[in-house]
Amino acid sequence: MSAPRVWTSPGRILCPWVLLLGPMLLIAAGCATSSGGASSGGGKSVVNPGQQSNTGWPFWPQKMRVHPLSQFVKDRHTGNFLLEARVEFSDPYGHICKAYGEVVIALYDANPSHFEENEIGSWAEDLTDLDQNQIFFDDVTGTYLFRLEIEGMSVPDASELQILFHSADGSVLQDSYVVQK
């Protein structure tokens, strides 16, 4: 009896070469450049000149909202209570974007009596400082996160968080949100 004959299929011969050369071809194709000498990225930008701000940048913030993730928290390191104010900006196309300007944050009693002062506290943050801008921006949520000290303040169960944004292009955006303790 002779040993069974083993057939070698073309796939068995080509497979190691495809595994070896395939990634090299994909890498080479990904590194191809456009006529400008830089990676083209494959994206297409559509600009509506009528919606540009006077800065010439079409993606300047047009809307702002106090994000519903804004909340009161207890700092795990210090044990102090903080207000985490989250702010989201969007461009004329409705896409989340970064902002450049000054943010003014104020906390008010949502149910004030007629004889009490309404404002609990206020803070201002400068987003024209690019280092600060980067520190405050949360890549995961696409919001700016401001962790504000409220220790020692008399904060009611329901507080209204009002945020005013003075953009570097001269526009002013405003929003508010009621935060529960």
Short mmCIF file of N, CA and C in Angstrom, two decimals:
data_model
loop_
_atom_site.label_atom_id
_atom_site.label_comp_id
_atom_site.label_asym_id
_atom_site.label_seq_id
_atom_site.Cartn_x
_atom_site.Cartn_y
_atom_site.Cartn_z
N MET A 1 0.83 -1.17 0.00
CA MET A 1 0.00 0.00 0.00
C MET A 1 0.87 1.23 0.00
N SER A 2 0.47 2.12 -0.83
CA SER A 2 1.23 3.36 -0.89
C SER A 2 0.53 4.43 -0.07
N ALA A 3 1.29 5.39 0.32
CA ALA A 3 0.74 6.49 1.12
C ALA A 3 -0.21 7.32 0.26
N PRO A 4 -1.27 7.86 0.86
CA PRO A 4 -2.21 8.68 0.09
C PRO A 4 -1.51 9.93 -0.45
N ARG A 5 -1.91 10.28 -1.63
CA ARG A 5 -1.30 11.43 -2.28
C ARG A 5 -1.90 12.72 -1.73
N VAL A 6 -1.07 13.66 -1.39
CA VAL A 6 -1.51 14.95 -0.84
C VAL A 6 -1.51 15.95 -1.98
N TRP A 7 -2.67 16.52 -2.22
CA TRP A 7 -2.79 17.52 -3.28
C TRP A 7 -2.53 18.90 -2.69
N THR A 8 -1.76 19.65 -3.37
CA THR A 8 -1.48 21.02 -2.95
C THR A 8 -2.34 21.94 -3.79
N SER A 9 -3.23 22.65 -3.13
CA SER A 9 -4.10 23.56 -3.88
C SER A 9 -3.37 24.88 -4.12
N PRO A 10 -3.75 25.60 -5.18
CA PRO A 10 -3.12 26.89 -5.44
C PRO A 10 -3.30 27.87 -4.26
N GLY A 11 -4.40 27.73 -3.54
CA GLY A 11 -4.65 28.62 -2.40
C GLY A 11 -3.62 28.43 -1.30
N ARG A 12 -3.17 27.20 -1.11
CA ARG A 12 -2.18 26.93 -0.06
C ARG A 12 -0.84 27.54 -0.41
N ILE A 13 -0.56 27.65 -1.69
CA ILE A 13 0.71 28.22 -2.11
C ILE A 13 0.63 29.75 -2.07
N LEU A 14 -0.50 30.31 -2.51
CA LEU A 14 -0.65 31.76 -2.58
C LEU A 14 -0.91 32.42 -1.22
N CYS A 15 -1.51 31.69 -0.31
CA CYS A 15 -1.92 32.26 0.98
C CYS A 15 -0.78 32.96 1.73
N PRO A 16 0.40 32.34 1.89
CA PRO A 16 1.47 33.05 2.61
C PRO A 16 1.89 34.33 1.90
N TRP A 17 1.89 34.33 0.56
CA TRP A 17 2.29 35.53 -0.18
C TRP A 17 1.26 36.64 -0.03
N VAL A 18 -0.01 36.29 -0.05
CA VAL A 18 -1.06 37.28 0.11
C VAL A 18 -1.00 37.88 1.52
N LEU A 19 -0.78 37.02 2.51
CA LEU A 19 -0.69 37.51 3.88
C LEU A 19 0.52 38.42 4.07
N LEU A 20 1.57 38.17 3.34
CA LEU A 20 2.78 38.97 3.46
C LEU A 20 2.70 40.27 2.67
N LEU A 21 2.23 40.18 1.43
CA LEU A 21 2.22 41.35 0.56
C LEU A 21 0.96 42.22 0.70
N GLY A 22 -0.15 41.63 1.11
CA GLY A 22 -1.42 42.36 1.23
C GLY A 22 -1.32 43.60 2.12
N PRO A 23 -0.84 43.46 3.36
CA PRO A 23 -0.73 44.64 4.22
C PRO A 23 0.21 45.70 3.65
N MET A 24 1.28 45.26 2.97
CA MET A 24 2.21 46.23 2.39
C MET A 24 1.53 47.05 1.30
N LEU A 25 0.70 46.40 0.50
CA LEU A 25 -0.02 47.12 -0.55
C LEU A 25 -1.04 48.09 0.04
N LEU A 26 -1.72 47.68 1.11
CA LEU A 26 -2.69 48.55 1.75
C LEU A 26 -2.02 49.77 2.37
N ILE A 27 -0.86 49.56 2.99
CA ILE A 27 -0.13 50.68 3.58
C ILE A 27 0.32 51.64 2.50
N ALA A 28 0.84 51.10 1.41
CA ALA A 28 1.30 51.96 0.32
C ALA A 28 0.14 52.76 -0.27
N ALA A 29 -1.03 52.14 -0.40
CA ALA A 29 -2.19 52.85 -0.95
C ALA A 29 -2.67 53.93 0.01
N GLY A 30 -2.60 53.68 1.32
CA GLY A 30 -3.01 54.67 2.31
C GLY A 30 -2.09 55.86 2.39
N CYS A 31 -0.86 55.70 1.99
CA CYS A 31 0.11 56.79 2.04
C CYS A 31 0.12 57.63 0.77
N ALA A 32 -0.71 57.28 -0.20
CA ALA A 32 -0.74 58.04 -1.45
C ALA A 32 -1.17 59.47 -1.14
N THR A 33 -0.62 60.41 -1.87
CA THR A 33 -0.94 61.81 -1.61
C THR A 33 -1.67 62.41 -2.79
N SER A 34 -2.36 63.50 -2.50
CA SER A 34 -3.01 64.25 -3.57
C SER A 34 -1.96 65.13 -4.22
N SER A 35 -2.36 65.90 -5.20
CA SER A 35 -1.40 66.73 -5.91
C SER A 35 -0.79 67.80 -5.02
N GLY A 36 -1.43 68.11 -3.89
CA GLY A 36 -0.89 69.12 -2.98
C GLY A 36 0.25 68.61 -2.13
N GLY A 37 0.48 67.31 -2.11
CA GLY A 37 1.58 66.76 -1.35
C GLY A 37 1.22 66.33 0.06
N ALA A 38 -0.04 66.47 0.46
CA ALA A 38 -0.47 66.04 1.78
C ALA A 38 -1.62 65.07 1.62
N SER A 39 -1.84 64.26 2.64
CA SER A 39 -2.92 63.29 2.58
C SER A 39 -4.24 64.01 2.38
N SER A 40 -5.03 63.55 1.44
CA SER A 40 -6.29 64.23 1.11
C SER A 40 -7.37 63.96 2.13
N GLY A 41 -7.33 62.83 2.82
CA GLY A 41 -8.32 62.52 3.83
C GLY A 41 -9.63 62.04 3.27
N GLY A 42 -9.91 62.27 2.02
CA GLY A 42 -11.12 61.76 1.40
C GLY A 42 -12.38 62.51 1.75
N GLY A 43 -12.33 63.49 2.67
CA GLY A 43 -13.53 64.24 3.05
C GLY A 43 -13.84 65.35 2.08
N LYS A 44 -15.08 65.84 2.15
CA LYS A 44 -15.50 66.94 1.28
C LYS A 44 -16.13 68.01 2.16
N SER A 45 -15.68 69.24 2.03
CA SER A 45 -16.23 70.34 2.81
C SER A 45 -17.19 71.15 1.96
N VAL A 46 -18.35 71.40 2.52
CA VAL A 46 -19.33 72.24 1.84
C VAL A 46 -19.49 73.50 2.68
N VAL A 47 -19.23 74.64 2.09
CA VAL A 47 -19.31 75.90 2.82
C VAL A 47 -20.43 76.73 2.23
N ASN A 48 -21.32 77.17 3.10
CA ASN A 48 -22.38 78.09 2.69
C ASN A 48 -21.94 79.48 3.12
N PRO A 49 -21.44 80.31 2.19
CA PRO A 49 -20.91 81.62 2.56
C PRO A 49 -21.89 82.49 3.32
N GLY A 50 -23.18 82.26 3.14
CA GLY A 50 -24.16 83.07 3.85
C GLY A 50 -24.22 82.78 5.33
N GLN A 51 -23.69 81.65 5.78
CA GLN A 51 -23.77 81.28 7.19
C GLN A 51 -22.45 81.46 7.92
N GLN A 52 -21.44 82.00 7.27
CA GLN A 52 -20.17 82.20 7.93
C GLN A 52 -20.26 83.39 8.87
N SER A 53 -19.53 83.31 9.99
CA SER A 53 -19.43 84.47 10.86
C SER A 53 -18.42 85.43 10.26
N ASN A 54 -18.28 86.59 10.87
CA ASN A 54 -17.35 87.56 10.31
C ASN A 54 -15.89 87.16 10.48
N THR A 55 -15.63 86.02 11.10
CA THR A 55 -14.25 85.54 11.25
C THR A 55 -13.80 84.79 10.00
N GLY A 56 -14.73 84.42 9.13
CA GLY A 56 -14.38 83.65 7.94
C GLY A 56 -14.34 82.16 8.21
N TRP A 57 -14.56 81.73 9.42
CA TRP A 57 -14.55 80.31 9.77
C TRP A 57 -15.99 79.82 9.78
N PRO A 58 -16.35 78.87 8.90
CA PRO A 58 -17.76 78.47 8.77
C PRO A 58 -18.30 77.64 9.93
N PHE A 59 -17.43 77.16 10.81
CA PHE A 59 -17.87 76.27 11.88
C PHE A 59 -17.86 76.95 13.24
N TRP A 60 -18.02 78.26 13.24
CA TRP A 60 -18.06 79.04 14.48
C TRP A 60 -19.33 78.66 15.24
N PRO A 61 -19.29 78.56 16.57
CA PRO A 61 -20.48 78.17 17.33
C PRO A 61 -21.67 79.10 17.07
N GLN A 62 -22.81 78.50 16.79
CA GLN A 62 -24.05 79.25 16.57
C GLN A 62 -25.08 78.96 17.66
N LYS A 63 -24.92 77.83 18.35
CA LYS A 63 -25.83 77.44 19.43
C LYS A 63 -25.01 76.94 20.60
N MET A 64 -25.60 77.08 21.78
CA MET A 64 -24.98 76.59 22.99
C MET A 64 -26.08 76.00 23.85
N ARG A 65 -25.76 74.92 24.54
CA ARG A 65 -26.72 74.39 25.50
C ARG A 65 -25.99 73.94 26.75
N VAL A 66 -26.66 74.12 27.88
CA VAL A 66 -26.15 73.55 29.12
C VAL A 66 -26.52 72.08 29.03
N HIS A 67 -25.52 71.23 29.03
CA HIS A 67 -25.74 69.79 28.81
C HIS A 67 -26.41 69.16 30.02
N PRO A 68 -27.34 68.22 29.80
CA PRO A 68 -28.05 67.56 30.90
C PRO A 68 -27.14 66.74 31.83
N LEU A 69 -25.89 66.51 31.46
CA LEU A 69 -24.96 65.82 32.37
C LEU A 69 -24.46 66.75 33.48
N SER A 70 -24.83 68.03 33.43
CA SER A 70 -24.45 68.97 34.50
C SER A 70 -25.08 68.48 35.79
N GLN A 71 -24.28 68.48 36.88
CA GLN A 71 -24.77 67.91 38.14
C GLN A 71 -23.92 68.36 39.32
N PHE A 72 -24.46 68.14 40.52
CA PHE A 72 -23.71 68.35 41.74
C PHE A 72 -23.02 67.04 42.07
N VAL A 73 -21.76 67.11 42.46
CA VAL A 73 -21.00 65.91 42.82
C VAL A 73 -20.15 66.21 44.05
N LYS A 74 -19.69 65.14 44.68
CA LYS A 74 -18.76 65.26 45.79
C LYS A 74 -17.39 64.85 45.28
N ASP A 75 -16.41 65.73 45.41
CA ASP A 75 -15.04 65.45 44.96
C ASP A 75 -14.48 64.30 45.79
N ARG A 76 -14.02 63.26 45.14
CA ARG A 76 -13.54 62.08 45.88
C ARG A 76 -12.21 62.32 46.57
N HIS A 77 -11.46 63.33 46.15
CA HIS A 77 -10.16 63.62 46.77
C HIS A 77 -10.30 64.55 47.97
N THR A 78 -11.11 65.59 47.82
CA THR A 78 -11.22 66.59 48.89
C THR A 78 -12.47 66.40 49.75
N GLY A 79 -13.48 65.73 49.21
CA GLY A 79 -14.74 65.58 49.92
C GLY A 79 -15.65 66.80 49.79
N ASN A 80 -15.20 67.83 49.08
CA ASN A 80 -16.00 69.04 48.88
C ASN A 80 -17.04 68.83 47.79
N PHE A 81 -18.14 69.56 47.93
CA PHE A 81 -19.17 69.51 46.89
C PHE A 81 -18.79 70.43 45.75
N LEU A 82 -19.05 69.96 44.53
CA LEU A 82 -18.74 70.70 43.31
C LEU A 82 -19.97 70.74 42.42
N LEU A 83 -20.00 71.74 41.58
CA LEU A 83 -20.98 71.79 40.50
C LEU A 83 -20.23 71.47 39.22
N GLU A 84 -20.60 70.40 38.57
CA GLU A 84 -20.02 70.07 37.27
C GLU A 84 -20.94 70.66 36.20
N ALA A 85 -20.52 71.77 35.64
CA ALA A 85 -21.30 72.43 34.59
C ALA A 85 -20.73 72.00 33.25
N ARG A 86 -21.56 71.41 32.42
CA ARG A 86 -21.13 70.97 31.08
C ARG A 86 -21.85 71.82 30.03
N VAL A 87 -21.06 72.31 29.08
CA VAL A 87 -21.59 73.19 28.03
C VAL A 87 -21.23 72.60 26.68
N GLU A 88 -22.22 72.56 25.79
CA GLU A 88 -22.02 72.02 24.45
C GLU A 88 -22.29 73.12 23.42
N PHE A 89 -21.39 73.25 22.46
CA PHE A 89 -21.53 74.22 21.38
C PHE A 89 -21.76 73.49 20.07
N SER A 90 -22.54 74.09 19.17
CA SER A 90 -22.72 73.49 17.85
C SER A 90 -22.62 74.57 16.78
N ASP A 91 -22.16 74.14 15.61
CA ASP A 91 -21.95 75.06 14.48
C ASP A 91 -23.25 75.22 13.68
N PRO A 92 -23.25 76.01 12.61
CA PRO A 92 -24.48 76.22 11.83
C PRO A 92 -25.07 74.94 11.24
N TYR A 93 -24.27 73.89 11.14
CA TYR A 93 -24.74 72.63 10.56
C TYR A 93 -25.24 71.66 11.62
N GLY A 94 -25.22 72.09 12.89
CA GLY A 94 -25.70 71.24 13.98
C GLY A 94 -24.66 70.29 14.54
N HIS A 95 -23.42 70.43 14.12
CA HIS A 95 -22.35 69.55 14.61
C HIS A 95 -21.70 70.16 15.85
N ILE A 96 -21.33 69.30 16.78
CA ILE A 96 -20.65 69.74 17.99
C ILE A 96 -19.31 70.35 17.61
N CYS A 97 -18.98 71.48 18.24
CA CYS A 97 -17.71 72.15 17.93
C CYS A 97 -17.12 72.75 19.20
N LYS A 98 -15.90 73.20 19.08
CA LYS A 98 -15.25 73.92 20.18
C LYS A 98 -15.62 75.39 20.09
N ALA A 99 -15.30 76.14 21.14
CA ALA A 99 -15.64 77.56 21.19
C ALA A 99 -14.43 78.37 21.60
N TYR A 100 -14.48 79.66 21.28
CA TYR A 100 -13.37 80.58 21.58
C TYR A 100 -13.98 81.88 22.07
N GLY A 101 -13.83 82.14 23.35
CA GLY A 101 -14.42 83.34 23.95
C GLY A 101 -14.43 83.22 25.46
N GLU A 102 -15.37 83.89 26.12
CA GLU A 102 -15.47 83.86 27.57
C GLU A 102 -16.80 83.25 27.99
N VAL A 103 -16.74 82.35 28.97
CA VAL A 103 -17.92 81.71 29.52
C VAL A 103 -18.19 82.32 30.90
N VAL A 104 -19.41 82.79 31.11
CA VAL A 104 -19.82 83.31 32.41
C VAL A 104 -20.90 82.38 32.94
N ILE A 105 -20.65 81.80 34.10
CA ILE A 105 -21.55 80.81 34.70
C ILE A 105 -22.14 81.40 35.97
N ALA A 106 -23.45 81.29 36.13
CA ALA A 106 -24.11 81.77 37.34
C ALA A 106 -25.08 80.70 37.83
N LEU A 107 -25.16 80.57 39.15
CA LEU A 107 -26.05 79.60 39.77
C LEU A 107 -27.09 80.39 40.57
N TYR A 108 -28.36 80.10 40.33
CA TYR A 108 -29.46 80.80 40.98
C TYR A 108 -30.36 79.80 41.67
N ASP A 109 -31.07 80.27 42.68
CA ASP A 109 -32.11 79.48 43.32
C ASP A 109 -33.25 79.36 42.31
N ALA A 110 -33.64 78.14 41.98
CA ALA A 110 -34.69 77.94 40.98
C ALA A 110 -36.07 78.34 41.51
N ASN A 111 -36.23 78.36 42.83
CA ASN A 111 -37.51 78.73 43.44
C ASN A 111 -37.28 79.80 44.51
N PRO A 112 -36.88 80.99 44.13
CA PRO A 112 -36.57 82.00 45.15
C PRO A 112 -37.83 82.59 45.77
N SER A 113 -37.70 82.97 47.04
CA SER A 113 -38.80 83.72 47.65
C SER A 113 -38.62 85.18 47.24
N HIS A 114 -39.61 85.98 47.46
CA HIS A 114 -39.55 87.37 47.03
C HIS A 114 -38.55 88.20 47.84
N PHE A 115 -38.11 87.69 48.99
CA PHE A 115 -37.26 88.48 49.87
C PHE A 115 -35.80 88.03 49.85
N GLU A 116 -35.49 87.00 49.10
CA GLU A 116 -34.12 86.49 49.06
C GLU A 116 -33.40 86.96 47.81
N GLU A 117 -32.07 87.05 47.93
CA GLU A 117 -31.27 87.30 46.73
C GLU A 117 -31.24 86.00 45.94
N ASN A 118 -31.43 86.11 44.64
CA ASN A 118 -31.58 84.95 43.78
C ASN A 118 -30.24 84.26 43.45
N GLU A 119 -29.16 85.04 43.27
CA GLU A 119 -27.88 84.45 42.83
C GLU A 119 -27.15 83.78 43.99
N ILE A 120 -26.70 82.55 43.72
CA ILE A 120 -25.94 81.79 44.71
C ILE A 120 -24.44 81.99 44.50
N GLY A 121 -24.01 81.99 43.25
CA GLY A 121 -22.59 82.17 42.94
C GLY A 121 -22.39 82.38 41.46
N SER A 122 -21.21 82.92 41.09
CA SER A 122 -20.90 83.09 39.67
C SER A 122 -19.41 82.89 39.43
N TRP A 123 -19.09 82.48 38.21
CA TRP A 123 -17.72 82.17 37.81
C TRP A 123 -17.53 82.62 36.36
N ALA A 124 -16.29 82.94 36.00
CA ALA A 124 -15.97 83.29 34.61
C ALA A 124 -14.75 82.48 34.19
N GLU A 125 -14.80 81.93 33.00
CA GLU A 125 -13.68 81.14 32.46
C GLU A 125 -13.33 81.66 31.07
N ASP A 126 -12.03 81.79 30.83
CA ASP A 126 -11.52 82.33 29.57
C ASP A 126 -11.14 81.20 28.61
N LEU A 127 -11.91 81.03 27.56
CA LEU A 127 -11.60 79.99 26.56
C LEU A 127 -10.74 80.53 25.43
N THR A 128 -10.30 81.80 25.53
CA THR A 128 -9.35 82.30 24.52
C THR A 128 -7.93 81.89 24.87
N ASP A 129 -7.71 81.44 26.10
CA ASP A 129 -6.43 80.86 26.49
C ASP A 129 -6.47 79.41 26.00
N LEU A 130 -5.70 79.11 24.98
CA LEU A 130 -5.79 77.80 24.33
C LEU A 130 -5.44 76.64 25.26
N ASP A 131 -4.54 76.86 26.22
CA ASP A 131 -4.23 75.80 27.18
C ASP A 131 -5.44 75.51 28.06
N GLN A 132 -6.10 76.57 28.55
CA GLN A 132 -7.31 76.40 29.36
C GLN A 132 -8.42 75.78 28.53
N ASN A 133 -8.56 76.21 27.30
CA ASN A 133 -9.58 75.68 26.40
C ASN A 133 -9.43 74.17 26.28
N GLN A 134 -8.21 73.72 26.12
CA GLN A 134 -7.94 72.28 25.98
C GLN A 134 -8.21 71.54 27.28
N ILE A 135 -7.87 72.14 28.41
CA ILE A 135 -8.09 71.50 29.71
C ILE A 135 -9.59 71.31 29.97
N PHE A 136 -10.39 72.32 29.67
CA PHE A 136 -11.83 72.26 29.95
C PHE A 136 -12.58 71.35 28.98
N PHE A 137 -12.07 71.13 27.77
CA PHE A 137 -12.82 70.36 26.78
C PHE A 137 -12.72 68.86 27.05
N ASP A 138 -13.87 68.20 27.09
CA ASP A 138 -13.95 66.75 27.31
C ASP A 138 -14.20 66.09 25.96
N ASP A 139 -13.19 65.38 25.45
CA ASP A 139 -13.29 64.73 24.14
C ASP A 139 -14.39 63.68 24.07
N VAL A 140 -14.65 63.00 25.18
CA VAL A 140 -15.62 61.90 25.17
C VAL A 140 -17.04 62.42 24.96
N THR A 141 -17.42 63.47 25.70
CA THR A 141 -18.79 63.98 25.59
C THR A 141 -18.92 65.12 24.59
N GLY A 142 -17.80 65.70 24.17
CA GLY A 142 -17.86 66.85 23.26
C GLY A 142 -18.35 68.11 23.95
N THR A 143 -18.17 68.16 25.27
CA THR A 143 -18.61 69.32 26.04
C THR A 143 -17.42 69.94 26.77
N TYR A 144 -17.62 71.17 27.20
CA TYR A 144 -16.66 71.79 28.11
C TYR A 144 -17.13 71.46 29.52
N LEU A 145 -16.23 70.98 30.36
CA LEU A 145 -16.55 70.61 31.73
C LEU A 145 -15.89 71.61 32.68
N PHE A 146 -16.73 72.31 33.45
CA PHE A 146 -16.24 73.25 34.45
C PHE A 146 -16.60 72.69 35.82
N ARG A 147 -15.59 72.35 36.61
CA ARG A 147 -15.79 71.82 37.96
C ARG A 147 -15.67 72.99 38.93
N LEU A 148 -16.80 73.43 39.46
CA LEU A 148 -16.88 74.67 40.23
C LEU A 148 -17.10 74.40 41.71
N GLU A 149 -16.28 75.03 42.55
CA GLU A 149 -16.41 74.90 44.01
C GLU A 149 -17.70 75.56 44.48
N ILE A 150 -18.49 74.83 45.26
CA ILE A 150 -19.70 75.41 45.84
C ILE A 150 -19.70 75.23 47.36
N GLU A 151 -18.59 74.74 47.89
CA GLU A 151 -18.47 74.52 49.33
C GLU A 151 -18.70 75.83 50.07
N GLY A 152 -19.54 75.79 51.08
CA GLY A 152 -19.84 76.99 51.87
C GLY A 152 -20.99 77.81 51.32
N MET A 153 -21.47 77.49 50.13
CA MET A 153 -22.61 78.21 49.56
C MET A 153 -23.90 77.51 49.97
N SER A 154 -24.93 78.27 50.14
CA SER A 154 -26.23 77.71 50.48
C SER A 154 -26.94 77.34 49.18
N VAL A 155 -26.81 76.07 48.81
CA VAL A 155 -27.36 75.59 47.54
C VAL A 155 -28.67 74.86 47.80
N PRO A 156 -29.78 75.32 47.22
CA PRO A 156 -31.07 74.65 47.41
C PRO A 156 -31.15 73.34 46.62
N ASP A 157 -32.23 72.61 46.83
CA ASP A 157 -32.40 71.33 46.13
C ASP A 157 -32.51 71.51 44.62
N ALA A 158 -33.12 72.60 44.18
CA ALA A 158 -33.24 72.88 42.75
C ALA A 158 -32.56 74.22 42.46
N SER A 159 -31.54 74.18 41.61
CA SER A 159 -30.80 75.39 41.26
C SER A 159 -30.81 75.58 39.76
N GLU A 160 -30.92 76.83 39.34
CA GLU A 160 -30.88 77.12 37.90
C GLU A 160 -29.46 77.52 37.52
N LEU A 161 -28.91 76.78 36.59
CA LEU A 161 -27.57 77.04 36.07
C LEU A 161 -27.72 77.86 34.80
N GLN A 162 -27.25 79.10 34.82
CA GLN A 162 -27.34 79.98 33.65
C GLN A 162 -25.94 80.21 33.11
N ILE A 163 -25.79 80.03 31.81
CA ILE A 163 -24.48 80.20 31.19
C ILE A 163 -24.61 81.18 30.03
N LEU A 164 -23.68 82.12 30.01
CA LEU A 164 -23.60 83.15 28.98
C LEU A 164 -22.24 83.01 28.32
N PHE A 165 -22.21 82.99 27.00
CA PHE A 165 -20.95 82.87 26.26
C PHE A 165 -20.76 84.10 25.40
N HIS A 166 -19.66 84.80 25.63
CA HIS A 166 -19.27 85.96 24.82
C HIS A 166 -18.22 85.47 23.83
N SER A 167 -18.63 85.25 22.60
CA SER A 167 -17.74 84.72 21.58
C SER A 167 -16.75 85.79 21.11
N ALA A 168 -15.59 85.34 20.68
CA ALA A 168 -14.57 86.27 20.18
C ALA A 168 -15.03 86.97 18.91
N ASP A 169 -16.05 86.43 18.23
CA ASP A 169 -16.56 87.10 17.02
C ASP A 169 -17.64 88.13 17.34
N GLY A 170 -17.92 88.34 18.64
CA GLY A 170 -18.88 89.36 19.05
C GLY A 170 -20.26 88.84 19.37
N SER A 171 -20.57 87.60 19.02
CA SER A 171 -21.90 87.07 19.31
C SER A 171 -21.99 86.63 20.78
N VAL A 172 -23.21 86.58 21.28
CA VAL A 172 -23.47 86.17 22.65
C VAL A 172 -24.48 85.03 22.61
N LEU A 173 -24.16 83.93 23.28
CA LEU A 173 -25.06 82.78 23.37
C LEU A 173 -25.44 82.59 24.83
N GLN A 174 -26.65 82.07 25.07
CA GLN A 174 -27.13 81.93 26.43
C GLN A 174 -28.02 80.70 26.54
N ASP A 175 -27.93 80.02 27.70
CA ASP A 175 -28.81 78.89 27.98
C ASP A 175 -28.87 78.69 29.48
N SER A 176 -29.89 77.95 29.93
CA SER A 176 -30.02 77.64 31.35
C SER A 176 -30.57 76.23 31.52
N TYR A 177 -30.36 75.69 32.72
CA TYR A 177 -30.76 74.32 33.01
C TYR A 177 -30.96 74.21 34.52
N VAL A 178 -32.01 73.52 34.95
CA VAL A 178 -32.24 73.32 36.38
C VAL A 178 -31.52 72.05 36.81
N VAL A 179 -30.67 72.21 37.83
CA VAL A 179 -29.87 71.11 38.36
C VAL A 179 -30.45 70.73 39.72
N GLN A 180 -30.70 69.44 39.91
CA GLN A 180 -31.24 68.95 41.18
C GLN A 180 -30.11 68.44 42.06
N LYS A 181 -30.25 68.66 43.35
CA LYS A 181 -29.25 68.18 44.30
C LYS A 181 -29.43 66.70 44.54
#
